[in-house]
Coordinates of C-alpha atoms in Angstrom, one line a residue:
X393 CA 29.7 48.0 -53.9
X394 CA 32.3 48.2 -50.9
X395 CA 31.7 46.0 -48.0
X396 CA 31.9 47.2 -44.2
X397 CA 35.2 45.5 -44.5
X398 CA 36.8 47.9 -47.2
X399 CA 35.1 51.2 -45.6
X400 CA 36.2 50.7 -42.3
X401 CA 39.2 48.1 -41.9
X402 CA 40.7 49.2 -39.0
X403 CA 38.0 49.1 -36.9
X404 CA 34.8 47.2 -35.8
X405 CA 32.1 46.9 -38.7
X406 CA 29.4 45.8 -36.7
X407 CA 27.4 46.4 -33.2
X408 CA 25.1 44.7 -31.4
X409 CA 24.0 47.8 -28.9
X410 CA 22.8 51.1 -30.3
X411 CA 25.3 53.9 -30.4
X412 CA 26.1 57.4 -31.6
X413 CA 29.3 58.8 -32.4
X414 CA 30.0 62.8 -32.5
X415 CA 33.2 63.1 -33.4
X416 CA 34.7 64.0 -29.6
X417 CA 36.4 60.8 -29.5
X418 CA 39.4 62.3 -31.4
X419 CA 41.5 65.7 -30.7
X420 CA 43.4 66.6 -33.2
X421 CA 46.9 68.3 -31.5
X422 CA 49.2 71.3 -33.3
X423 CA 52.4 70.6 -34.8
X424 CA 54.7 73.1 -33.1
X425 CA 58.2 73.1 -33.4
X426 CA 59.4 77.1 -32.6
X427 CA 58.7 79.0 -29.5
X428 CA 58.2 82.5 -29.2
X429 CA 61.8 83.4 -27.7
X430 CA 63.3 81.6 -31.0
X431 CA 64.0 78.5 -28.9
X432 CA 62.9 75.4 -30.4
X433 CA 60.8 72.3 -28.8
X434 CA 62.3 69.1 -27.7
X435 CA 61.8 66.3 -30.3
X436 CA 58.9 63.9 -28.7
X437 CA 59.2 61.5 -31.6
X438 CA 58.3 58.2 -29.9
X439 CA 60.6 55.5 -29.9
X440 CA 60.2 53.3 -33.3
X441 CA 58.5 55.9 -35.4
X442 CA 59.9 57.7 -38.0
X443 CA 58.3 56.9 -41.9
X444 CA 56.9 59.3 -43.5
X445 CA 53.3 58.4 -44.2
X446 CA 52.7 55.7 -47.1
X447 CA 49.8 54.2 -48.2
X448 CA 46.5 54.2 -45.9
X449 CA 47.7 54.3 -43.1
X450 CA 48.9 57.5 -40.8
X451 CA 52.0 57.6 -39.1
X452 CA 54.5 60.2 -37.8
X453 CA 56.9 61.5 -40.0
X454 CA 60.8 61.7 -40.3
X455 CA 62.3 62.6 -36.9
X456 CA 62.6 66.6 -36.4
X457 CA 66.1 67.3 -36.7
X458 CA 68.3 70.0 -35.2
X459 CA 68.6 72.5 -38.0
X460 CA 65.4 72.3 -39.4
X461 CA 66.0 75.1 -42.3
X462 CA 69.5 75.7 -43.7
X463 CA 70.7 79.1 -43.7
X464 CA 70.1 80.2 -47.4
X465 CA 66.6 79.1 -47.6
X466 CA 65.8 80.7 -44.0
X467 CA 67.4 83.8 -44.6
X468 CA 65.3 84.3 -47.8
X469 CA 62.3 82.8 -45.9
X470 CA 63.0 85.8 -43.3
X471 CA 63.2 88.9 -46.0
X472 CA 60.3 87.4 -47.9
X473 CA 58.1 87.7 -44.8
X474 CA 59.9 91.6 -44.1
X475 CA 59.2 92.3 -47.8
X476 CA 55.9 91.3 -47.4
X477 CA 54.8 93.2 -44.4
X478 CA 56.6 96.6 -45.8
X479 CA 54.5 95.9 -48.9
X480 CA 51.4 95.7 -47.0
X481 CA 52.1 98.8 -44.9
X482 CA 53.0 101.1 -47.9
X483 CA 50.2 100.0 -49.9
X484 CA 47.2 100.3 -47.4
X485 CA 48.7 104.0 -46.8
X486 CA 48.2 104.5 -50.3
X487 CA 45.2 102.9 -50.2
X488 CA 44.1 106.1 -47.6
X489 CA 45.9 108.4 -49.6
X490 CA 43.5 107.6 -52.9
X491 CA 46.1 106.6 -55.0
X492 CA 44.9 102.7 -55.1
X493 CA 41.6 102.0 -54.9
X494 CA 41.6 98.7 -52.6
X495 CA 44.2 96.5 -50.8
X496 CA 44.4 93.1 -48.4
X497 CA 46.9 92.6 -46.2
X498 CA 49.0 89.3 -46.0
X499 CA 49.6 90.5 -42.0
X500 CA 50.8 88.3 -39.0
X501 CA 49.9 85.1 -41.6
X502 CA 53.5 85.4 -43.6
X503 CA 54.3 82.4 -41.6
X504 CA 51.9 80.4 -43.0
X505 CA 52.2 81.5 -46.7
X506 CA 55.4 81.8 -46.8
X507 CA 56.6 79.0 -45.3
X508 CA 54.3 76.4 -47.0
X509 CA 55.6 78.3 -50.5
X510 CA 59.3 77.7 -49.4
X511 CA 58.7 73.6 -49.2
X512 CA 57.5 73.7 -52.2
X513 CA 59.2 72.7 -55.8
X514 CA 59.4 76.4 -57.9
X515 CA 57.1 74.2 -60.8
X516 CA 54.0 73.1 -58.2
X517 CA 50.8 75.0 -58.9
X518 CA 50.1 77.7 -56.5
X519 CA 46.2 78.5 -56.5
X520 CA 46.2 80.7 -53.4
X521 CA 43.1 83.1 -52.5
X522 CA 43.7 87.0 -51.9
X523 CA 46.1 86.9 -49.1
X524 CA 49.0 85.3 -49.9
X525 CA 51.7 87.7 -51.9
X526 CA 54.2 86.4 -49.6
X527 CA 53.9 83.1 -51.5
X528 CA 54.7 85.1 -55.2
X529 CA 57.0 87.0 -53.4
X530 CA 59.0 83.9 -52.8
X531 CA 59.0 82.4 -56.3
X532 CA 60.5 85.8 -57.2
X533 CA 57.6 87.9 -58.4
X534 CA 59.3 91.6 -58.1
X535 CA 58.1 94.8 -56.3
X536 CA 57.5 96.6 -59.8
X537 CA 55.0 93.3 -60.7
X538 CA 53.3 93.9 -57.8
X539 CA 53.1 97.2 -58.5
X540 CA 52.0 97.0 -62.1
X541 CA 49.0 94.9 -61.3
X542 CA 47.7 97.1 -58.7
X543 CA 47.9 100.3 -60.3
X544 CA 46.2 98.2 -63.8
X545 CA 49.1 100.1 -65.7
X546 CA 50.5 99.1 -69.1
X547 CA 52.5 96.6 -67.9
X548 CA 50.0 94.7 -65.9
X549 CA 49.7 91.1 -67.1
X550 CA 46.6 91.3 -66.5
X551 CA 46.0 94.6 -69.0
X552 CA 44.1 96.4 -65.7
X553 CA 41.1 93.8 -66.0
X554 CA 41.5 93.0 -62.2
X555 CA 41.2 94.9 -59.0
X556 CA 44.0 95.2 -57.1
X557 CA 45.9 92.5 -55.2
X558 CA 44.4 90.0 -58.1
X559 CA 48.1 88.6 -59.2
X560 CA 49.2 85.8 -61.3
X561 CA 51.9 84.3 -62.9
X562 CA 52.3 81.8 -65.6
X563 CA 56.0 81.5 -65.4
X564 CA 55.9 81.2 -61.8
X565 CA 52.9 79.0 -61.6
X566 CA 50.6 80.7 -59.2
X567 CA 47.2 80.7 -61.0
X568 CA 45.7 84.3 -61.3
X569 CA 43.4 85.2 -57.9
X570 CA 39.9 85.5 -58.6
X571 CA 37.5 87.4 -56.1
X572 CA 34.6 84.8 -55.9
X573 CA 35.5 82.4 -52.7
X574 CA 36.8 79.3 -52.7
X575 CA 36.5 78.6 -56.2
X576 CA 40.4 77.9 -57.0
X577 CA 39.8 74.9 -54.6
X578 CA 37.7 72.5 -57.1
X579 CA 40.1 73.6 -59.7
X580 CA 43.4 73.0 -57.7
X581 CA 42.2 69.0 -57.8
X582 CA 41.4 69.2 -61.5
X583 CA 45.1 70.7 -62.2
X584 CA 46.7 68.2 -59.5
X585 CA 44.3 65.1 -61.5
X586 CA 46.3 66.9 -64.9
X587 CA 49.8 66.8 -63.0
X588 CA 49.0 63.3 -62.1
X589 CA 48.3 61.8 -65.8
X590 CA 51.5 64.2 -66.6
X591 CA 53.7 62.4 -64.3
X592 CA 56.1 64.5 -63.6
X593 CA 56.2 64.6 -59.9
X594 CA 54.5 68.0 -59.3
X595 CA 51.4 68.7 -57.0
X596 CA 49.3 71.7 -56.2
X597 CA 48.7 73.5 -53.6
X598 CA 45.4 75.8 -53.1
X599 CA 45.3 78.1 -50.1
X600 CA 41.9 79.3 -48.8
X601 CA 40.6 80.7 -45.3
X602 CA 38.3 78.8 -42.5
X603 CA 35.3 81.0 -43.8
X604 CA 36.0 79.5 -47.4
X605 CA 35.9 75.8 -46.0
X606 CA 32.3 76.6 -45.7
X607 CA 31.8 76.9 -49.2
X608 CA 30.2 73.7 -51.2
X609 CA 33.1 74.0 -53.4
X610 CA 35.5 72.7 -50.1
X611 CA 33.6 70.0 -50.1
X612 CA 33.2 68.9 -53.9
X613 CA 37.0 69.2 -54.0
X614 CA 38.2 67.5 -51.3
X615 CA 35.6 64.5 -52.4
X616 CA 36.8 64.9 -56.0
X617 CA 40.6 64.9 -54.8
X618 CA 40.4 61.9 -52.6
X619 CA 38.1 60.0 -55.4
X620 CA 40.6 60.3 -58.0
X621 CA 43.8 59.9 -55.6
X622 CA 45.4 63.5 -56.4
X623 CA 48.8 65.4 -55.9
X624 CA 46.8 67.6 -53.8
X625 CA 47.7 70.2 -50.9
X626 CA 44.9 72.1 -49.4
X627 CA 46.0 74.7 -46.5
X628 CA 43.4 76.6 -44.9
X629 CA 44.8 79.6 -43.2
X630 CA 42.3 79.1 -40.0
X631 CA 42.9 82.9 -39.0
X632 CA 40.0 83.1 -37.0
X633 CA 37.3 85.2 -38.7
X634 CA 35.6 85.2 -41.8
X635 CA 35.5 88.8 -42.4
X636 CA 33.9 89.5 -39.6
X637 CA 31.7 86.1 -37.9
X638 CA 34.1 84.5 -35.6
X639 CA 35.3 80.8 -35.7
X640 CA 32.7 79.9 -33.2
X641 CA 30.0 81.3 -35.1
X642 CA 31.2 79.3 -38.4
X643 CA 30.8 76.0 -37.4
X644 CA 30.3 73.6 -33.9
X645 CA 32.8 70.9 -34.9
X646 CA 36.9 71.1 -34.2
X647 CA 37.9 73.4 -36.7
X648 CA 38.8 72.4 -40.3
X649 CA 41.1 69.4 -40.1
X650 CA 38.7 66.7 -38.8
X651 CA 37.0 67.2 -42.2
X652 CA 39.3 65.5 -44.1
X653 CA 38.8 61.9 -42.5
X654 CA 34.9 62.2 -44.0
X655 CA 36.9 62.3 -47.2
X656 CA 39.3 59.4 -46.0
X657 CA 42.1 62.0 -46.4
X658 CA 45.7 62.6 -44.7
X659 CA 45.9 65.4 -42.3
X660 CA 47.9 67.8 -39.8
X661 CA 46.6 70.7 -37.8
X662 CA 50.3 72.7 -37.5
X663 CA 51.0 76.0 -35.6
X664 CA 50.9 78.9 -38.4
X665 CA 52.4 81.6 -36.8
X666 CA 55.7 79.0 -36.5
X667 CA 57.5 79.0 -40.2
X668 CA 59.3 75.9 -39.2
X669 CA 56.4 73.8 -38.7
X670 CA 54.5 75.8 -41.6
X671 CA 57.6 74.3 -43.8
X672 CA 58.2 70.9 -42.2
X673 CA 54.5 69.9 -42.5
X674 CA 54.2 71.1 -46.3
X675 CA 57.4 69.3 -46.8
X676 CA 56.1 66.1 -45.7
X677 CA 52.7 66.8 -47.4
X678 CA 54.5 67.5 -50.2
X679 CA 56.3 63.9 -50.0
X680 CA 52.7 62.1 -49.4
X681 CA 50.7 64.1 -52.7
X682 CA 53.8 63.1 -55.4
X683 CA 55.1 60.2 -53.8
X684 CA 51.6 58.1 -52.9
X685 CA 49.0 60.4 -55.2
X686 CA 47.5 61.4 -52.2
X687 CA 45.8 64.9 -51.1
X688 CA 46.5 66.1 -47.5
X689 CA 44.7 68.8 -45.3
X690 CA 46.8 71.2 -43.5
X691 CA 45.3 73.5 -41.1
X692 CA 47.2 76.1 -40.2
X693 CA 45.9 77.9 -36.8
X694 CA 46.9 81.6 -37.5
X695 CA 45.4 85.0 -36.6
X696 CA 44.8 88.0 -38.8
X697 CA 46.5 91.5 -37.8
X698 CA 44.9 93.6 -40.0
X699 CA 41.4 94.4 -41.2
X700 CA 39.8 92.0 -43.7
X701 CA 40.2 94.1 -46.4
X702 CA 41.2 98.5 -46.8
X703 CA 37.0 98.2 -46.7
X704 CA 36.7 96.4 -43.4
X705 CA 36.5 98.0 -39.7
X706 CA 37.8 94.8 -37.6
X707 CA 37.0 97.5 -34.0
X708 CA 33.5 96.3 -34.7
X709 CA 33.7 92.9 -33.9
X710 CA 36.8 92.0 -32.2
X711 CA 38.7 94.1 -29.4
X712 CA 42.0 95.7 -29.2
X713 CA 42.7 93.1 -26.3
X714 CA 42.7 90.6 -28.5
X715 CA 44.6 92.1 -31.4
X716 CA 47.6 92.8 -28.8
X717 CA 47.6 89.0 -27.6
X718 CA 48.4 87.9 -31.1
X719 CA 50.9 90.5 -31.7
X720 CA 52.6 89.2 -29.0
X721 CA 52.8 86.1 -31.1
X722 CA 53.7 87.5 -34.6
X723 CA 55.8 85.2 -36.8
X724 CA 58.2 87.7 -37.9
X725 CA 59.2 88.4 -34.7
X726 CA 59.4 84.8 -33.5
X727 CA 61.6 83.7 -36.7
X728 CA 63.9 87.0 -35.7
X729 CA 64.3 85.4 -32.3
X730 CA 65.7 81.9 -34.1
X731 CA 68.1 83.8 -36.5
X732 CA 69.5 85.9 -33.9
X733 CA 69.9 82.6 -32.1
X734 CA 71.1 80.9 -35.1
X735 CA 74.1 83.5 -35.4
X736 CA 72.3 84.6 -38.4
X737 CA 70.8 87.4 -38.1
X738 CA 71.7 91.1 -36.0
X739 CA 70.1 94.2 -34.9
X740 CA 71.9 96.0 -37.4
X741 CA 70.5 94.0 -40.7
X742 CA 67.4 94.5 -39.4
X743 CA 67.4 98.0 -39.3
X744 CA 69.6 98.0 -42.9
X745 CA 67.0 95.6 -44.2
X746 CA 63.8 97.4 -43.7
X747 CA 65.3 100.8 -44.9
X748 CA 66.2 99.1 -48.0
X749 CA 62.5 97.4 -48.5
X750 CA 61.0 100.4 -48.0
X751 CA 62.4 102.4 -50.3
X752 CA 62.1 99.8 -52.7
X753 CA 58.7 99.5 -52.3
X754 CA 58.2 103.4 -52.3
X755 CA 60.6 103.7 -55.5
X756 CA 58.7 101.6 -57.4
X757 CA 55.2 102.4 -56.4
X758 CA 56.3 105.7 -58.2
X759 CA 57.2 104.4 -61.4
X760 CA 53.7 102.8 -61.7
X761 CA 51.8 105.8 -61.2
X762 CA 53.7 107.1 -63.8
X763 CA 53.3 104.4 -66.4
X764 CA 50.5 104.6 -69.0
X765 CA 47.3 102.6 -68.8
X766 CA 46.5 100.0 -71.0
X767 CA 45.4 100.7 -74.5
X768 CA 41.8 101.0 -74.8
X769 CA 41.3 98.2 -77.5
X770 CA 43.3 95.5 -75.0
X771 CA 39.7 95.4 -73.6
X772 CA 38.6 92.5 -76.1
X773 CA 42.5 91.1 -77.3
X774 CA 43.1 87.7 -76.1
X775 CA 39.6 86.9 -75.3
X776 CA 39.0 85.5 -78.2
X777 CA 41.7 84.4 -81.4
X778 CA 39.7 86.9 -83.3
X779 CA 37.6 89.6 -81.4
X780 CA 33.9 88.6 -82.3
X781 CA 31.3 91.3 -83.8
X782 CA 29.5 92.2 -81.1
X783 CA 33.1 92.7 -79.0
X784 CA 34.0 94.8 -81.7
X785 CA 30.5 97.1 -81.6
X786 CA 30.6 97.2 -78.0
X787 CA 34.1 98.5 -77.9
X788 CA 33.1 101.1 -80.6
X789 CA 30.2 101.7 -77.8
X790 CA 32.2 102.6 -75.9
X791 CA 34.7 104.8 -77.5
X792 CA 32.0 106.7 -78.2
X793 CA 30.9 106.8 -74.7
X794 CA 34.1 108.4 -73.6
X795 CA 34.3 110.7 -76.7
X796 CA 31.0 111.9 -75.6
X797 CA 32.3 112.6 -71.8
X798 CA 36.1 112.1 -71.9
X799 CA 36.7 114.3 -68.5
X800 CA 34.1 111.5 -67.0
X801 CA 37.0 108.8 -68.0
X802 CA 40.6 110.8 -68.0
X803 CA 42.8 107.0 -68.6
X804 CA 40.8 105.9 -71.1
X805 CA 40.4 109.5 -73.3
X806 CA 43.9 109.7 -72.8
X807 CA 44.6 106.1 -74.5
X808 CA 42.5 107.5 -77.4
X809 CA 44.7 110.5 -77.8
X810 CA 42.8 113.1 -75.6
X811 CA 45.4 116.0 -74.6
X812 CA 45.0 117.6 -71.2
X813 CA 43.8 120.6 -72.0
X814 CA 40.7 118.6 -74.3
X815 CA 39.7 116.8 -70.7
X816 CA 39.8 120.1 -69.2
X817 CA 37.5 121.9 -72.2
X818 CA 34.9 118.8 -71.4
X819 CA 35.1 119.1 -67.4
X820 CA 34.2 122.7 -68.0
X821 CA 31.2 121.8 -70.9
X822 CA 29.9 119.6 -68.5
X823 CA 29.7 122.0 -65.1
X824 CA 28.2 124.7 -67.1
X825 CA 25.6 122.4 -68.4
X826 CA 25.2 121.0 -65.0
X827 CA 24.7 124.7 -63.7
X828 CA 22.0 125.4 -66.7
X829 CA 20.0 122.4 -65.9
X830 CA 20.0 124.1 -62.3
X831 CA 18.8 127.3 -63.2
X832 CA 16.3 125.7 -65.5
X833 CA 17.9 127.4 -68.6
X834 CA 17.2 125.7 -72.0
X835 CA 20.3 123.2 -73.0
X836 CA 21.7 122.0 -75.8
X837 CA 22.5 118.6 -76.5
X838 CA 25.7 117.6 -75.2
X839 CA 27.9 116.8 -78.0
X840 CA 31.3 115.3 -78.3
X841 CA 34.2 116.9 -78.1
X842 CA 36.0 118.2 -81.6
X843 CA 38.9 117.1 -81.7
X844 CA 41.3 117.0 -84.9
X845 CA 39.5 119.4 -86.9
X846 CA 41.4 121.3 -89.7
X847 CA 42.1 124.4 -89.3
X848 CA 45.2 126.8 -90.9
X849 CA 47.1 125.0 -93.6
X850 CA 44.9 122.1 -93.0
X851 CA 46.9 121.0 -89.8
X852 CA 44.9 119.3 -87.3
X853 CA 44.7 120.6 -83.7

């Protein structure tokens, strides 16, 4: 068992007077390194600091220095976060238009995800939530691979088994999003505990909201991560609202960052609508994980633009007041400032680089729509080495499902070889026995529609 000594050796073990503590004794501060005009903040490094955190013990990290990002990696930081937000605009139109059926927008949080992505080694683990594209985007996933898993085409890693905005990458190692929350959080400390034994030097990083810090699976993780000394990033995206209950509502305590020190865990609360601190805190979070086998806490105090999701109305629980005092504050706009001020960046590649986005993103939105779907039978490949009997009958199932309504299920009949014209003879069948049953007429069993019967010669039809 641990004495008093070991679990609290910084401070006094033992009292003689009854007391309470809540908590309210410590405020943690923001990291903030960027203003809003692109001007950056004095360094108030004290005098005699400077180590990047080692061993138990917190410190400040490496002085700030002038040119905090060099060109290269800002300027790609910079279309990233363009890309990004052209993406989300384009695809939440078609979203309303009915040509995708769901979409979540990465907007006025690219600082955050892309940022923490660009501090990052390209062979760190990404587990990230729904919301952060900007982070694939970055390791180079392109606009047609975004594309392809939306629209569930043939080309969709994925084989169209996920809904939209569901990504993943093995070669880029970002870890496929799943729609239950939080649960990539548990798992990013079982990978970082794998990259650990590995020893290779690589950590993980899992990205999750304030609403998913709620989740017992936060918890579990963080325990587990600390336990078992971990490679271990976690970065909640504090934007605010969890769907739609408010920070306030969520939880009584000050925010998400004091939670790590139940855990006896590193952590920084950072600004994360300013990339430069997004990136100089992941950095040095970065350094603690590999360097010490240590998990850190970021939380990153950000806002959400859009709507929760293309199924969410944000007008009925927060106001447009309050929507226009964070655009004031949007990332993009405040990295702009810096790389105008940097000598880096004009009015005119602006205005050349969003023409050129968009009609990338439009471009290629059209060439999925026109791709294929996946072939009915890559419903049960890979699940198994060998599909298993009862995959096999309930594909059969449902073959004969669609035979027996094929308009019901136009990509699907069309993988099995339906023409046009067969849909169209079934849509028809089906309305006129619709009508029937209407006017109480007798009807006939529907049947399945013949298809590839011979007729002259013995061709088939």
């Amino acid at each position: 068992m641990p004495t008093a000594d070991q679990i609290a050796p910084q401070g006094p073990t033992v009292l003689h007077h009854l007391a309470f503590m809540t908590g309210d004794e410590l405020c943690i501060p923001i990291f903030k390194r960027l203003r809003q005009d692109g001007t950056l903040y004095p360094d108030d490094t004290p005098q005699g600091q400077g180590n990047v955190s080692q061993g138990d013990k917190s410190q400040d990290a490496s002085p700030i220095q002038r040119d905090p990002i060099e060109r290269d990696t800002a300027l790609k930081i910079y279309r990233t976060m363009l890309f990004t937000r052209v993406l989300d605009e384009r695809m939440l139109a078609a979203q309303r238009q009915g040509r995708l059926s769901f979409y979540m927008q990465c907007t006025g949080e690219e600082a955050t995800v892309i940022g923490s992505a660009a501090a990052l080694q390209d062979d760190d683990m990404i587990m990230a939530q729904y919301r952060e594209q900007g982070a694939l985007a970055w390791r180079g996933f392109s606009c047609d691979e975004f594309m392809n898993q939306m629209f569930g085409n043939e080309r969709d890693y994925g084989k169209g088994r996920q809904m939209p905005i569901h990504y993943g990458s093995r070669d880029l190692h970002y870890m496929t999003i799943s729609s239950p929350l939080a649960t990539q959080i548990p798992q990013a400390t079982g990978y970082a505990y794998g990259q650990k034994l590995a020893g290779k030097g690589q950590c993980t990083i899992t990205i999750f909201g304030e609403g998913a810090a709620s989740e017992g699976d936060f918890h579990a993780a963080l325990n587990m991560a600390s336990v078992h000394r971990v490679p271990c990033i976690f970065l909640c995206r504090n934007n605010g609202y969890a769907i739609s209950t408010p920070s306030c509502e969520q939880f009584a305590a000050d925010g998400i960052a004091p939670r790590a020190f139940g855990y006896h865990m590193q952590s920084i609360r950072v600004d994360g609508n300013d990339v430069i601190a997004v990136y100089e805190a992941t950095l040095a979070a970065r350094k603690i994980a590999v360097e010490t086998n240590q998990p850190v806490l970021i939380e990153a105090m950000t806002y959400r633009l859009a709507a929760h999701s293309s199924s969410d109305d944000p007008s009925g629980y927060r106001s447009k007041k309050e929507e226009a005092i964070w655009r004031d504050k949007d990332p993009i706009l405040r990295m702009r400032n810096w790389l105008e001020a940097q000598g880096w960046w004009s009015e005119e590649e602006e205005k050349a680089t969003g023409d050129q986005l968009r009609r990338e993103v439009l471009e290629s939105m059209k060439r999925a729509e026109k791709l294929a779907p996946p072939a009915l039978d890559t419903l049960i490949s890979d699940v198994y080495d060998t599909p298993t009997p009862l995959l096999t009958q309930q594909l059969e199932d449902v073959k004969q499902h669609i035979r027996k309504y094929p308009h019901a299920y136009p990509k699907g009949a069309a993988s099995m070889g339906f023409t046009a014209q067969e849909l169209e003879d079934s849509r028809k069948a089906y309305q006129a026995r619709q009508q029937r049953m209407q006017s109480h007429q007798p009807v006939e069993s529907h049947q399945p529609v013949e298809r590839h019967q011979p007729v002259d010669g013995g061709q088939t039809s």
